[in-house]
Coordinates of C-alpha atoms in Angstrom, one line a residue:
Chain A
M1 CA 22.8 -12.3 18.8
S2 CA 24.7 -9.2 18.3
L3 CA 22.8 -6.4 16.5
L4 CA 25.4 -3.7 15.4
V5 CA 23.9 -0.2 14.0
T6 CA 25.6 3.0 12.2
G7 CA 24.6 6.3 11.4
S8 CA 22.8 9.1 12.2
I9 CA 22.7 11.1 15.6
G10 CA 20.8 14.4 15.1
I11 CA 18.7 17.8 16.7
D12 CA 16.0 17.7 14.9
T13 CA 13.3 20.5 14.9
V14 CA 10.0 18.6 13.6
E15 CA 6.7 20.9 12.7
A16 CA 3.8 18.6 11.9
P17 CA 0.3 19.4 12.2
A18 CA 0.3 18.6 15.3
G19 CA 2.2 20.7 16.3
K20 CA 6.3 22.0 16.9
V21 CA 9.5 20.7 18.0
E22 CA 13.0 21.7 17.9
N23 CA 16.1 20.4 18.9
V24 CA 15.3 17.5 19.7
L25 CA 16.8 14.0 19.5
G26 CA 16.6 12.1 16.0
G27 CA 18.7 10.6 13.7
S28 CA 18.8 7.4 11.5
S29 CA 20.2 5.3 14.6
I30 CA 18.9 6.5 17.1
Y31 CA 15.3 5.3 15.7
F32 CA 16.6 1.9 15.3
A33 CA 18.8 1.4 17.8
Y34 CA 15.2 2.0 19.8
A35 CA 13.4 0.2 18.1
A36 CA 16.4 -2.6 17.9
S37 CA 16.1 -2.9 21.9
F38 CA 12.5 -3.9 21.9
F39 CA 13.8 -7.7 20.6
S40 CA 17.6 -7.5 20.8
P41 CA 21.2 -5.9 22.4
V42 CA 22.0 -2.9 20.6
R43 CA 25.3 -1.9 20.3
L44 CA 25.6 2.0 18.1
V45 CA 28.3 4.0 16.6
G46 CA 28.0 7.3 15.2
V47 CA 29.3 10.9 16.1
V48 CA 28.1 13.6 17.5
G49 CA 30.1 17.5 18.0
D50 CA 30.5 18.9 21.2
D51 CA 27.1 21.0 20.7
C52 CA 25.3 18.0 22.4
P53 CA 24.0 18.8 25.3
P54 CA 25.4 16.4 27.5
D55 CA 21.6 14.7 28.3
F56 CA 20.9 14.8 24.9
L57 CA 20.9 10.8 24.3
A58 CA 19.6 9.9 28.1
P59 CA 16.7 7.9 26.9
L60 CA 18.9 5.8 24.9
R61 CA 21.9 6.6 27.9
A62 CA 18.2 5.0 30.3
N63 CA 17.8 1.8 28.1
P64 CA 19.8 -1.4 28.8
K65 CA 20.1 -2.6 25.9
I66 CA 21.2 -0.2 23.8
D67 CA 25.2 0.2 24.0
L68 CA 26.5 3.5 24.0
A69 CA 30.4 2.7 23.7
G70 CA 30.5 3.9 19.5
L71 CA 29.3 7.0 20.1
E72 CA 31.8 9.4 20.3
V73 CA 31.9 13.3 21.2
R74 CA 34.3 15.1 18.8
P75 CA 35.3 18.0 19.4
G76 CA 35.6 20.9 17.9
S77 CA 33.0 19.5 15.6
K78 CA 29.0 20.6 15.3
T79 CA 26.6 17.7 15.7
F80 CA 24.3 16.6 12.5
R81 CA 20.9 18.8 12.5
W82 CA 18.1 18.5 10.3
H83 CA 14.6 21.2 10.4
G84 CA 11.4 19.1 8.8
R85 CA 8.2 20.7 8.1
Y86 CA 4.7 18.3 6.9
H87 CA 2.1 18.7 5.4
A88 CA -1.6 18.7 6.8
D89 CA -1.5 15.2 4.7
V90 CA 1.6 13.9 6.5
N91 CA 2.7 11.5 3.9
D92 CA 4.8 14.6 2.6
R93 CA 7.0 16.3 3.7
D94 CA 9.4 19.6 3.1
T95 CA 12.9 20.0 4.4
V96 CA 13.3 23.3 5.7
G97 CA 17.0 23.0 6.7
V98 CA 19.9 20.6 6.8
E99 CA 23.3 21.3 8.9
L100 CA 25.2 18.1 7.6
N101 CA 28.1 19.4 10.1
V102 CA 29.9 16.4 11.6
L103 CA 28.4 13.9 8.9
A104 CA 30.3 15.8 6.7
E105 CA 33.9 15.0 8.4
R106 CA 35.6 11.7 8.4
G107 CA 33.1 8.6 9.9
P108 CA 33.3 7.3 13.0
A109 CA 35.5 4.2 14.0
I110 CA 34.1 1.0 15.3
P111 CA 35.4 0.3 18.6
E112 CA 37.2 -3.3 18.8
Q113 CA 34.2 -5.2 20.8
F114 CA 32.1 -4.1 18.3
R115 CA 34.2 -5.9 15.4
D116 CA 32.8 -9.1 16.0
S117 CA 29.5 -7.8 15.5
R118 CA 27.1 -10.5 13.3
Y119 CA 24.4 -8.4 12.7
V120 CA 24.6 -5.2 11.0
F121 CA 22.8 -2.8 9.8
L122 CA 24.6 0.6 8.3
A123 CA 21.6 3.1 8.2
N124 CA 21.8 5.8 5.5
T125 CA 25.0 8.1 4.6
H126 CA 27.8 8.1 2.0
P127 CA 28.4 5.0 0.2
A128 CA 32.3 5.5 0.4
L129 CA 31.7 5.5 4.1
Q130 CA 29.5 2.4 4.8
M131 CA 32.2 0.4 3.0
Q132 CA 35.0 1.7 5.2
L133 CA 32.7 0.1 8.2
L134 CA 31.4 -2.6 6.7
D135 CA 35.9 -2.8 5.8
Q136 CA 36.1 -2.8 10.3
L137 CA 34.2 -6.0 11.0
K138 CA 35.3 -9.2 11.2
A139 CA 33.0 -12.0 10.4
P140 CA 29.0 -10.5 10.1
A141 CA 26.8 -12.7 9.1
L142 CA 24.4 -10.3 8.1
V143 CA 24.9 -7.3 6.2
V144 CA 22.0 -5.0 5.5
A145 CA 22.3 -1.4 3.9
D146 CA 19.7 1.6 3.6
T147 CA 20.3 3.8 1.2
M148 CA 18.7 7.7 -0.3
D149 CA 18.4 9.2 -3.5
L150 CA 21.4 12.1 -2.8
W151 CA 23.6 8.6 -3.6
I152 CA 21.5 7.1 -6.3
N153 CA 22.2 10.3 -7.9
S154 CA 25.4 11.4 -7.2
Q155 CA 27.9 7.8 -6.2
R156 CA 26.3 5.4 -8.4
D157 CA 29.3 3.1 -9.6
A158 CA 29.9 3.7 -5.0
L159 CA 26.6 2.0 -4.0
L160 CA 26.3 -0.5 -7.0
T161 CA 30.2 -1.7 -6.0
L162 CA 28.9 -1.8 -1.8
L163 CA 25.5 -3.0 -2.3
R164 CA 27.3 -6.3 -4.6
R165 CA 29.0 -6.7 -0.7
L166 CA 25.0 -6.5 1.2
D167 CA 22.8 -9.2 1.7
G168 CA 20.0 -7.1 2.8
L169 CA 18.9 -4.0 1.4
V170 CA 16.8 -1.4 2.9
L171 CA 15.3 1.5 0.4
N172 CA 11.7 3.9 -1.1
D173 CA 9.8 3.1 -3.0
S174 CA 10.8 6.7 -5.2
E175 CA 14.2 5.1 -4.7
A176 CA 14.2 1.3 -5.4
K177 CA 12.4 3.3 -9.1
L178 CA 16.0 5.9 -9.2
L179 CA 18.0 2.8 -9.0
T180 CA 17.1 1.2 -11.7
G181 CA 14.9 3.4 -13.6
E182 CA 12.1 0.9 -13.8
P183 CA 8.3 2.3 -13.0
N184 CA 7.2 -0.6 -11.8
V185 CA 7.5 -0.6 -8.7
V186 CA 8.3 -4.8 -8.3
A187 CA 9.9 -4.1 -11.6
A188 CA 11.7 -2.2 -9.9
G189 CA 12.6 -4.6 -6.5
M190 CA 13.3 -7.5 -8.5
K191 CA 16.4 -5.6 -10.3
V192 CA 18.1 -4.7 -6.9
A193 CA 17.1 -7.7 -5.5
S194 CA 19.3 -8.7 -8.1
I195 CA 22.3 -6.8 -7.1
V196 CA 22.1 -7.7 -3.7
K197 CA 23.1 -11.3 -2.4
K198 CA 20.2 -12.7 0.3
F199 CA 16.5 -9.7 -0.2
V200 CA 15.7 -6.1 -0.5
V201 CA 12.5 -4.3 1.0
V202 CA 11.2 -2.1 -0.3
K203 CA 9.5 0.5 2.2
K204 CA 5.9 2.2 0.7
G205 CA 5.2 4.5 3.7
E206 CA 1.5 4.1 4.9
H207 CA 1.1 1.8 1.8
G208 CA 3.3 -1.0 3.7
S209 CA 6.6 -3.0 1.8
L210 CA 7.1 -5.4 -0.1
L211 CA 10.3 -7.8 0.0
F212 CA 12.1 -9.5 -2.2
T213 CA 14.1 -12.7 -1.3
E214 CA 15.0 -16.1 -2.5
G215 CA 13.5 -15.0 -6.3
K216 CA 9.6 -14.5 -4.8
V217 CA 8.1 -11.2 -3.8
S218 CA 5.8 -11.0 -0.2
A219 CA 3.7 -8.6 -0.2
M220 CA 2.6 -6.5 3.7
P221 CA 0.8 -3.1 4.4
S222 CA 1.0 -1.4 7.4
Y223 CA -0.3 -1.6 10.2
P224 CA -3.2 0.6 10.0
T225 CA -3.5 4.0 12.4
C226 CA -5.6 7.5 11.9
N227 CA -3.0 8.8 15.4
V228 CA -0.2 9.7 13.3
I229 CA 2.0 13.2 14.8
D230 CA 5.3 12.7 13.1
P231 CA 6.3 10.0 11.2
T232 CA 10.1 11.3 11.4
G233 CA 12.1 7.9 12.0
A234 CA 9.3 5.8 11.2
G235 CA 11.3 4.0 8.3
D236 CA 14.1 3.5 10.8
S237 CA 12.0 2.3 13.1
F238 CA 11.0 -0.1 10.2
A239 CA 14.8 -1.3 10.4
G240 CA 15.4 -1.2 14.2
A241 CA 12.5 -3.6 15.0
M242 CA 13.1 -5.6 11.5
M243 CA 17.2 -6.2 12.3
G244 CA 16.3 -7.2 15.7
H245 CA 13.6 -9.7 15.6
I246 CA 16.1 -10.9 13.0
A247 CA 18.8 -11.2 15.9
A248 CA 17.2 -12.6 17.8
V249 CA 16.2 -15.5 16.4
G250 CA 19.4 -15.7 14.1
K251 CA 17.5 -16.8 10.9
F252 CA 17.1 -15.1 7.5
D253 CA 14.5 -17.0 5.8
A254 CA 11.8 -15.8 4.1
A255 CA 9.4 -16.7 6.5
T256 CA 11.2 -15.2 9.0
L257 CA 12.0 -11.8 7.1
R258 CA 8.3 -11.5 6.8
R259 CA 7.5 -11.9 10.4
A260 CA 10.5 -9.2 11.2
A261 CA 8.8 -7.0 8.1
A262 CA 5.9 -7.4 10.2
Y263 CA 7.6 -6.6 13.3
G264 CA 9.1 -3.4 11.2
S265 CA 5.7 -2.5 10.6
V266 CA 4.1 -2.7 13.8
T267 CA 7.1 -0.8 16.1
A268 CA 6.5 2.0 13.4
S269 CA 3.0 2.4 13.9
I270 CA 4.0 2.9 17.3
E271 CA 7.1 6.0 16.9
L272 CA 4.5 7.6 15.1
E273 CA 2.5 8.5 17.2
D274 CA 4.6 10.5 19.2
F275 CA 7.8 13.8 18.7
S276 CA 10.7 11.8 18.6
L277 CA 11.2 9.3 20.8
N278 CA 8.4 10.1 22.8
K279 CA 6.3 7.0 22.2
L280 CA 9.1 4.8 22.1
V281 CA 10.2 5.4 25.5
R282 CA 7.2 5.0 26.9
T283 CA 6.2 1.6 25.3
S284 CA 6.6 -2.4 26.5
R285 CA 7.5 -5.1 24.4
G286 CA 4.2 -6.9 25.6
E287 CA 2.4 -3.5 24.3
I288 CA 4.3 -4.3 21.0
D289 CA 3.1 -8.6 20.8
Q290 CA 0.0 -7.1 21.3
R291 CA -0.4 -5.4 18.4
M292 CA 1.6 -7.1 16.5
K293 CA -1.6 -9.5 17.5
Q294 CA -4.4 -7.4 16.5
F295 CA -2.1 -7.3 12.9
E296 CA -2.3 -10.7 12.6
E297 CA -5.5 -11.1 12.9
L298 CA -6.8 -7.8 11.2
T299 CA -4.5 -9.1 7.9
A300 CA -5.4 -13.1 7.9
F301 CA -7.6 -14.2 5.4
Chain B
M1 CA -27.2 -16.8 -4.3
S2 CA -28.4 -14.0 -7.0
L3 CA -25.9 -11.5 -7.4
L4 CA -27.2 -8.5 -9.5
V5 CA -24.6 -5.2 -11.5
T6 CA -26.2 -2.4 -12.2
G7 CA -23.2 -0.2 -14.5
S8 CA -21.5 1.2 -17.2
I9 CA -21.0 -0.3 -21.1
G10 CA -18.5 0.9 -22.3
I11 CA -16.6 1.7 -26.4
D12 CA -12.6 2.3 -25.1
T13 CA -9.6 3.2 -26.1
V14 CA -7.0 2.8 -24.0
E15 CA -3.0 4.2 -24.8
A16 CA -0.8 2.3 -23.0
P17 CA 3.2 1.4 -22.5
A18 CA 2.7 -2.4 -23.7
G19 CA 0.7 -0.2 -26.6
K20 CA -2.6 0.6 -28.1
V21 CA -6.4 -0.8 -28.6
E22 CA -9.3 1.3 -30.3
N23 CA -13.0 0.3 -29.9
V24 CA -12.7 -2.3 -26.9
L25 CA -15.0 -3.6 -24.5
G26 CA -15.3 -1.8 -20.9
G27 CA -17.5 -0.4 -18.5
S28 CA -18.3 -1.1 -15.2
S29 CA -20.4 -3.8 -15.2
I30 CA -19.0 -5.5 -17.9
Y31 CA -15.6 -6.4 -15.8
F32 CA -17.9 -6.3 -12.3
A33 CA -19.6 -9.2 -14.0
Y34 CA -16.9 -10.4 -15.9
A35 CA -15.1 -11.6 -12.6
A36 CA -17.5 -12.1 -10.6
S37 CA -18.4 -15.1 -13.1
F38 CA -16.3 -17.1 -11.7
F39 CA -17.9 -17.1 -8.0
S40 CA -21.3 -17.5 -8.6
P41 CA -24.8 -16.1 -11.3
V42 CA -24.1 -12.7 -12.1
R43 CA -27.0 -10.6 -13.9
L44 CA -26.0 -7.5 -15.4
V45 CA -28.0 -4.8 -15.8
G46 CA -27.2 -2.0 -18.0
V47 CA -27.5 -0.2 -21.9
V48 CA -26.3 0.0 -24.9
G49 CA -26.6 2.7 -28.4
D50 CA -28.1 1.3 -31.7
D51 CA -24.3 2.3 -32.2
C52 CA -23.1 -0.4 -30.4
P53 CA -22.0 -3.6 -32.8
P54 CA -23.8 -6.8 -32.6
D55 CA -21.0 -8.7 -31.6
F56 CA -19.2 -6.9 -29.2
L57 CA -20.4 -8.1 -26.1
A58 CA -20.0 -11.9 -27.6
P59 CA -17.2 -12.8 -24.6
L60 CA -19.9 -11.9 -22.3
R61 CA -21.9 -14.5 -24.2
A62 CA -20.5 -16.9 -24.5
N63 CA -20.1 -16.9 -20.4
P64 CA -22.6 -18.7 -19.6
K65 CA -22.7 -17.7 -15.8
I66 CA -23.7 -14.4 -17.1
D67 CA -27.2 -13.3 -17.8
L68 CA -27.8 -10.2 -19.8
A69 CA -31.6 -10.5 -19.6
G70 CA -30.9 -6.8 -17.8
L71 CA -29.2 -5.2 -21.1
E72 CA -31.3 -2.6 -22.9
V73 CA -30.6 -1.5 -26.3
R74 CA -31.9 1.6 -26.9
P75 CA -33.3 2.8 -30.4
G76 CA -31.2 6.3 -31.4
S77 CA -29.6 6.4 -28.9
K78 CA -25.5 6.4 -28.7
T79 CA -23.4 4.1 -26.4
F80 CA -20.6 5.4 -23.4
R81 CA -17.6 6.4 -24.6
W82 CA -14.1 6.5 -23.0
H83 CA -10.5 7.0 -24.2
G84 CA -7.5 7.1 -21.7
R85 CA -4.2 7.8 -22.2
Y86 CA -1.4 6.3 -19.1
H87 CA 2.3 7.3 -18.3
A88 CA 4.7 5.7 -18.1
D89 CA 3.8 4.6 -14.7
V90 CA 0.9 3.3 -15.4
N91 CA -0.5 4.1 -12.0
D92 CA -1.2 7.9 -13.4
R93 CA -4.0 8.6 -16.1
D94 CA -4.9 11.1 -18.5
T95 CA -8.4 11.3 -20.4
V96 CA -9.0 12.3 -23.4
G97 CA -11.8 12.4 -24.0
V98 CA -15.5 10.9 -22.8
E99 CA -18.8 11.1 -24.4
L100 CA -21.3 9.9 -21.8
N101 CA -23.8 9.3 -24.7
V102 CA -27.0 6.9 -23.2
L103 CA -25.7 7.9 -19.5
A104 CA -26.7 10.9 -19.5
E105 CA -30.2 9.8 -20.4
R106 CA -32.4 7.6 -18.2
G107 CA -31.2 4.6 -16.7
P108 CA -32.3 1.4 -17.5
A109 CA -35.0 -0.5 -15.7
I110 CA -34.3 -4.0 -13.4
P111 CA -36.6 -6.8 -14.9
E112 CA -38.8 -8.3 -13.5
Q113 CA -37.1 -11.6 -13.1
F114 CA -33.9 -9.7 -11.4
R115 CA -36.0 -7.7 -8.4
D116 CA -35.6 -10.5 -6.7
S117 CA -31.1 -10.7 -6.5
R118 CA -30.3 -10.3 -2.2
Y119 CA -27.1 -8.8 -3.2
V120 CA -26.6 -6.2 -5.0
F121 CA -23.9 -4.0 -7.1
L122 CA -25.2 -0.4 -8.0
A123 CA -21.4 0.2 -9.7
N124 CA -20.7 4.0 -9.9
T125 CA -23.3 6.6 -11.7
H126 CA -25.5 9.5 -10.7
P127 CA -26.2 8.5 -6.6
A128 CA -30.0 9.9 -8.3
L129 CA -29.8 6.8 -10.5
Q130 CA -28.4 4.8 -8.0
M131 CA -31.2 5.0 -5.9
Q132 CA -33.9 4.8 -8.7
L133 CA -32.6 1.0 -9.1
L134 CA -32.2 0.1 -5.3
D135 CA -36.1 1.1 -5.2
Q136 CA -36.4 -1.7 -7.6
L137 CA -35.3 -4.2 -5.6
K138 CA -37.6 -6.1 -3.4
A139 CA -35.9 -7.8 -0.5
P140 CA -31.6 -7.6 -1.1
A141 CA -29.9 -9.2 1.7
L142 CA -26.3 -6.3 0.7
V143 CA -26.7 -3.6 -1.2
V144 CA -23.0 -2.2 -2.1
A145 CA -22.1 0.3 -3.9
D146 CA -19.2 2.6 -5.8
T147 CA -18.9 5.9 -6.9
M148 CA -16.6 8.7 -7.6
D149 CA -15.3 12.3 -7.1
L150 CA -17.7 13.8 -9.3
W151 CA -20.5 13.2 -7.1
I152 CA -18.6 13.9 -4.4
N153 CA -18.1 17.3 -6.0
S154 CA -21.2 18.0 -7.5
Q155 CA -24.1 15.4 -5.8
R156 CA -22.6 15.8 -2.1
D157 CA -26.8 15.6 -0.5
A158 CA -28.2 12.8 -3.2
L159 CA -25.0 11.1 -2.6
L160 CA -25.1 11.4 1.5
T161 CA -29.0 10.5 1.0
L162 CA -28.0 6.8 -0.4
L163 CA -25.5 6.5 1.5
R164 CA -27.7 5.7 4.7
R165 CA -29.5 3.7 2.7
L166 CA -26.4 0.9 1.6
D167 CA -24.9 -1.7 3.7
G168 CA -21.3 -1.2 1.7
L169 CA -19.5 1.1 -0.2
V170 CA -16.8 0.7 -2.1
L171 CA -14.7 4.2 -3.2
N172 CA -10.8 5.5 -3.5
D173 CA -8.3 6.5 -1.1
S174 CA -8.3 10.4 -2.8
E175 CA -12.2 10.1 -2.9
A176 CA -12.4 8.7 0.5
K177 CA -10.7 11.7 1.7
L178 CA -12.4 14.1 -0.2
L179 CA -16.0 13.2 1.1
T180 CA -14.9 13.2 4.2
G181 CA -12.5 16.1 4.7
E182 CA -9.7 13.7 6.1
P183 CA -6.0 13.5 5.5
N184 CA -5.8 10.3 6.6
V185 CA -6.9 7.6 5.0
V186 CA -8.0 5.6 8.4
A187 CA -9.6 8.6 9.5
A188 CA -12.2 9.5 6.5
G189 CA -12.8 5.6 6.1
M190 CA -14.0 5.1 9.5
K191 CA -16.1 8.0 9.2
V192 CA -17.9 6.5 5.9
A193 CA -18.0 3.5 7.7
S194 CA -20.0 5.5 10.1
I195 CA -22.1 6.6 7.6
V196 CA -23.5 3.2 5.2
K197 CA -24.9 0.2 7.6
K198 CA -21.9 -1.6 7.7
F199 CA -19.0 -1.6 6.0
V200 CA -16.5 0.8 3.2
V201 CA -13.4 -1.1 1.2
V202 CA -11.1 2.3 0.2
K203 CA -9.2 0.8 -2.7
K204 CA -4.9 2.0 -2.9
G205 CA -4.5 0.1 -6.3
E206 CA -1.3 -0.6 -6.2
H207 CA -1.1 -0.2 -2.1
G208 CA -3.9 -2.4 -1.8
S209 CA -7.2 -1.9 0.0
L210 CA -8.7 -0.9 3.2
L211 CA -12.0 -2.7 4.7
F212 CA -13.9 -1.1 7.3
T213 CA -16.3 -3.5 9.3
E214 CA -17.4 -4.3 13.2
G215 CA -15.5 -1.4 14.0
K216 CA -11.9 -2.6 13.1
V217 CA -9.5 -1.7 10.3
S218 CA -7.9 -4.9 8.8
A219 CA -5.4 -4.1 5.6
M220 CA -5.0 -5.2 3.0
P221 CA -1.6 -5.7 0.2
S222 CA -2.3 -5.3 -4.0
Y223 CA -1.1 -8.9 -5.3
P224 CA 2.1 -7.4 -6.4
T225 CA 2.9 -8.3 -9.8
C226 CA 5.1 -6.2 -12.8
N227 CA 3.1 -7.3 -15.5
V228 CA 0.7 -4.4 -15.8
I229 CA -0.7 -3.9 -19.1
D230 CA -3.9 -2.0 -18.9
P231 CA -5.2 -1.2 -15.4
T232 CA -8.3 0.2 -16.9
G233 CA -11.6 -2.1 -14.5
A234 CA -8.9 -4.0 -12.3
G235 CA -10.8 -1.3 -9.2
D236 CA -14.3 -3.2 -11.4
S237 CA -12.6 -6.1 -10.8
F238 CA -11.8 -6.6 -7.4
A239 CA -15.6 -5.4 -6.6
G240 CA -16.6 -7.9 -9.2
A241 CA -14.6 -11.2 -7.2
M242 CA -15.8 -10.0 -4.0
M243 CA -19.1 -9.3 -4.6
G244 CA -19.1 -12.6 -6.3
H245 CA -17.5 -14.5 -3.1
I246 CA -19.7 -13.0 -0.7
A247 CA -22.7 -13.8 -3.1
A248 CA -21.3 -17.8 -3.3
V249 CA -20.8 -17.7 0.5
G250 CA -23.9 -15.6 1.5
K251 CA -21.9 -14.3 4.8
F252 CA -20.7 -11.3 4.7
D253 CA -18.7 -10.8 8.3
A254 CA -15.6 -9.4 8.7
A255 CA -13.8 -12.8 8.0
T256 CA -15.8 -13.3 4.7
L257 CA -15.1 -9.7 3.9
R258 CA -11.0 -9.7 4.4
R259 CA -11.2 -13.3 2.4
A260 CA -13.5 -11.7 -0.5
A261 CA -11.2 -8.6 -0.7
A262 CA -8.4 -11.1 -0.6
Y263 CA -10.4 -12.3 -4.3
G264 CA -10.8 -8.7 -5.9
S265 CA -6.9 -8.3 -5.4
V266 CA -6.2 -11.9 -6.9
T267 CA -8.5 -11.9 -9.8
A268 CA -7.0 -7.7 -10.6
S269 CA -3.8 -8.6 -10.9
I270 CA -4.9 -11.5 -13.2
E271 CA -7.0 -8.6 -15.4
L272 CA -4.5 -6.2 -15.7
E273 CA -2.5 -8.2 -17.3
D274 CA -4.1 -7.5 -20.8
F275 CA -6.6 -4.9 -22.5
S276 CA -10.3 -5.3 -22.2
L277 CA -10.6 -8.6 -21.3
N278 CA -8.6 -10.5 -23.3
K279 CA -6.9 -12.3 -20.3
L280 CA -9.8 -13.0 -17.7
V281 CA -11.6 -14.3 -20.7
R282 CA -8.3 -17.0 -21.4
T283 CA -8.6 -17.4 -17.3
S284 CA -9.9 -20.5 -15.2
R285 CA -11.0 -20.5 -11.8
G286 CA -7.8 -23.2 -10.9
E287 CA -5.6 -20.5 -12.1
I288 CA -7.8 -17.5 -10.0
D289 CA -7.1 -20.2 -6.9
Q290 CA -3.8 -20.8 -7.5
R291 CA -2.6 -17.3 -7.3
M292 CA -4.8 -17.1 -3.9
K293 CA -2.8 -19.8 -2.7
Q294 CA 0.3 -18.2 -3.5
F295 CA -1.1 -14.5 -2.2
E296 CA -1.8 -16.6 1.1
E297 CA 1.6 -17.7 1.2
L298 CA 3.7 -14.7 0.9
T299 CA 2.3 -12.3 2.6
A300 CA 1.7 -14.9 5.8
F301 CA 4.1 -14.0 8.5

């Protein structure tokens, strides 16, 4: 089934204990789309400036499962840039610099041929913009969004209006607590789940995720790995694989959502083994399925 | 099979968002023994001072599965006391006061009729004392210990000597990182596992646990709950249920250890729903099995 993602495209600089990369491909929609493409065709909507090098999106152009008809190159604008620095414990990072550039302007339009998309992921951006994107869709079957602390703090009303129209929300544990004022992450997730229509996934990074749906809470560990080079994009890869699996099977009951989250965990654990998309472009669906099988065996009790 | 625990018995004062209790029963061996008793008979070795009220251990005396023949009441000594205060987020706590008292004296002796114990848990104390206790056992099949940052920092050599004689070690994620200098918890756990004979369980509190055995790493979430009144003793209850299950089935292969850790998670999630042993004494094995079934259903993918 047709899967659409809207989100950022960025020129990233990343410093980590394993090394440093400058001006590499990043952004939520990039990681999401590449991860989703292992499971389902995916349509990307995003905008860059005319400073974006022509071959910058080559890994996506080379992937026949990713449709870039929604990519806008905006003349006179500059591409979003992000510079992050990870600590010795790569679960902690500092943002060294961020230039919103084109992300601070009007959002991209969803092309006519994408407006019939049935599965939709609105990656993190201003909730009013997420709403505008949602309004351009004809009859989505499942609309899921991501958000962040910035919008929870500064755009709470717009965010709450958006949440009531969503089928699903993906957010971090600290964001769930911030949004609800609940110090317990399970209570926080339950409260958010009472606002959206179907489900909430609370991501806890290396500690896994919690799924709230059908009045129940499911817990899942992360696929355990010690080969963490660069966690940038792990959360977006999680969401991409999750939505890709959902779109592929065309269901979103509790059991399907758990399996989707497991694929998310496994795909994210591969993504973070190198900078940018470097590991994902070297990965096959067979390798994902192999790690998924290990994950099943090593979590069963 | 015979299960023995050696560890602390304490007079606890606990402040938490849900309330405050003063001078209640606590200590690692207490929580361990009660949790283990749902699965297996358990022998307790510990020492209190003569300030300990006569009915203080009444919940354990009322439990026919717990053998208190190894309880020493030492004349002229005072019982260990601990006073903790939990934050609004009960995953954080401060130690308000601690009086080692009898724990700073010589350790208890293991009674002759306990020396044939096959399954042994040496709860956290000075590693040299854990070694003395171990030396009193005739032919244990599985010896597992707990430790803490204090000994890692101050008694590293004694601790490493002990570790080499252990079949298993249970410790927190921060302790595994401290012991090995590895910032990644998976790498840290693997390094500790290379020192002990069979397995390491790294406890991550609300985030679950990691099991390192047979060259592999298994991840498990905690049973998700929002009803957290007092986490004191949750780690010891985890270890108690885990060892109780192992002793009951008489095996410790990887699959058994995973199931044992799952029982640990479930039993700990019940224990923390009230202060001291208050919730465990109201719990039946049937209720543990019911929650275990939910845990299996809600983690399967």
